[in-house]
């Protein structure tokens, strides 16, 4: 039969072992969350590029149609250059707003990554200190 001192030492050892297993599980979950943030960054970039390309395609199509209609009616299209330039500037403003929203979303995702890394470091320190405490307690 084990003495009380041996039983306490065994309990501390099992507790430290359980803490290590919990740390491993928490590390896996943390890695999954980090990967989710990274995937979000990629998705935001892809969505922004697609949206930006879309508004540029639409603007180019509309300008082409307007030039074709003007040319078919016999009107000189160079007289509409200011209007076309104004539309191009508006398209670029919209594209800039899309990029701005994307940067904000990406920044938020990077904040999430930094926070997750802080939590992971804190958990590592806690496990280390608990392990040292457990070893000292067994002595």
Tab-separated table of C-alpha atoms in Angstrom, residues 27-114:
chain	number	residue	atom	x	y	z
A	27	UNK	CA	-2.196	23.829	-29.075
A	28	UNK	CA	-4.041	21.877	-31.780
A	29	UNK	CA	-7.144	24.031	-31.387
A	30	UNK	CA	-4.983	27.151	-31.458
A	31	UNK	CA	-3.284	26.003	-34.670
A	32	UNK	CA	-6.701	25.386	-36.205
A	33	UNK	CA	-7.776	28.917	-35.289
A	34	UNK	CA	-4.540	30.368	-36.728
A	35	UNK	CA	-5.139	28.486	-39.971
A	36	UNK	CA	-8.714	29.781	-40.080
A	37	UNK	CA	-7.410	33.363	-39.778
A	38	UNK	CA	-4.911	32.715	-42.578
A	39	UNK	CA	-7.635	31.254	-44.810
A	40	UNK	CA	-9.778	34.308	-44.072
A	41	UNK	CA	-6.964	36.600	-45.247
A	42	UNK	CA	-6.657	34.674	-48.514
A	43	UNK	CA	-10.440	34.756	-49.024
A	44	UNK	CA	-10.620	38.496	-48.363
A	45	UNK	CA	-7.861	39.150	-50.904
A	46	UNK	CA	-9.461	36.911	-53.522
A	47	UNK	CA	-12.920	38.422	-52.983
A	48	UNK	CA	-11.546	41.967	-53.216
A	49	UNK	CA	-9.661	41.187	-56.429
A	50	UNK	CA	-12.746	39.573	-57.938
A	51	UNK	CA	-14.979	42.491	-56.955
A	52	UNK	CA	-12.451	45.026	-58.237
A	53	UNK	CA	-12.096	43.191	-61.548
A	54	UNK	CA	-15.872	43.029	-61.796
A	55	UNK	CA	-16.443	46.753	-61.455
A	56	UNK	CA	-13.660	47.452	-63.948
A	57	UNK	CA	-15.145	44.951	-66.433
A	58	UNK	CA	-18.591	46.494	-66.009
A	59	UNK	CA	-17.218	50.008	-66.476
A	60	UNK	CA	-15.277	48.983	-69.598
A	61	UNK	CA	-18.357	47.234	-71.032
A	62	UNK	CA	-20.550	50.270	-70.341
A	63	UNK	CA	-18.000	52.608	-71.928
A	64	UNK	CA	-17.741	50.356	-74.980
A	65	UNK	CA	-21.500	50.244	-75.350
A	66	UNK	CA	-21.734	54.036	-74.983
A	67	UNK	CA	-19.027	54.546	-77.604
A	68	UNK	CA	-20.732	52.087	-79.938
A	69	UNK	CA	-24.105	53.832	-79.575
A	70	UNK	CA	-22.514	57.238	-80.076
A	71	UNK	CA	-20.564	56.018	-83.101
A	72	UNK	CA	-23.652	54.379	-84.598
A	73	UNK	CA	-25.588	57.619	-84.262
A	74	UNK	CA	-22.842	59.532	-86.048
A	75	UNK	CA	-21.809	61.562	-82.996
A	76	UNK	CA	-18.091	62.035	-82.551
A	77	UNK	CA	-17.093	59.997	-79.469
A	78	UNK	CA	-14.194	62.283	-78.606
A	79	UNK	CA	-16.775	64.814	-77.451
A	80	UNK	CA	-17.665	62.404	-74.618
A	81	UNK	CA	-14.095	61.972	-73.352
A	82	UNK	CA	-14.781	64.042	-70.222
A	83	UNK	CA	-17.807	61.900	-69.385
A	84	UNK	CA	-15.793	58.731	-69.924
A	85	UNK	CA	-12.975	60.077	-67.756
A	86	UNK	CA	-15.468	60.921	-65.017
A	87	UNK	CA	-16.830	57.353	-65.127
A	88	UNK	CA	-13.287	55.953	-65.021
A	89	UNK	CA	-12.500	58.078	-61.969
A	90	UNK	CA	-15.673	56.879	-60.251
A	91	UNK	CA	-14.707	53.280	-61.018
A	92	UNK	CA	-11.274	53.841	-59.488
A	93	UNK	CA	-12.867	55.389	-56.386
A	94	UNK	CA	-15.023	52.285	-55.995
A	95	UNK	CA	-11.967	50.056	-56.489
A	96	UNK	CA	-10.088	52.031	-53.835
A	97	UNK	CA	-12.993	51.562	-51.415
A	98	UNK	CA	-12.949	47.813	-52.074
A	99	UNK	CA	-9.213	47.713	-51.349
A	100	UNK	CA	-9.750	49.759	-48.177
A	101	UNK	CA	-12.432	47.356	-46.892
A	102	UNK	CA	-10.174	44.414	-47.711
A	103	UNK	CA	-7.249	45.961	-45.827
A	104	UNK	CA	-9.492	46.500	-42.811
A	105	UNK	CA	-10.649	42.869	-42.868
A	106	UNK	CA	-7.092	41.622	-43.301
A	107	UNK	CA	-5.924	43.822	-40.439
A	108	UNK	CA	-8.632	42.330	-38.211
A	109	UNK	CA	-7.521	38.817	-39.174
A	110	UNK	CA	-3.900	39.666	-38.359
A	111	UNK	CA	-5.079	41.002	-34.985
A	112	UNK	CA	-6.701	37.616	-34.411
A	113	UNK	CA	-3.457	35.852	-35.331
A	114	UNK	CA	-1.448	38.020	-32.935
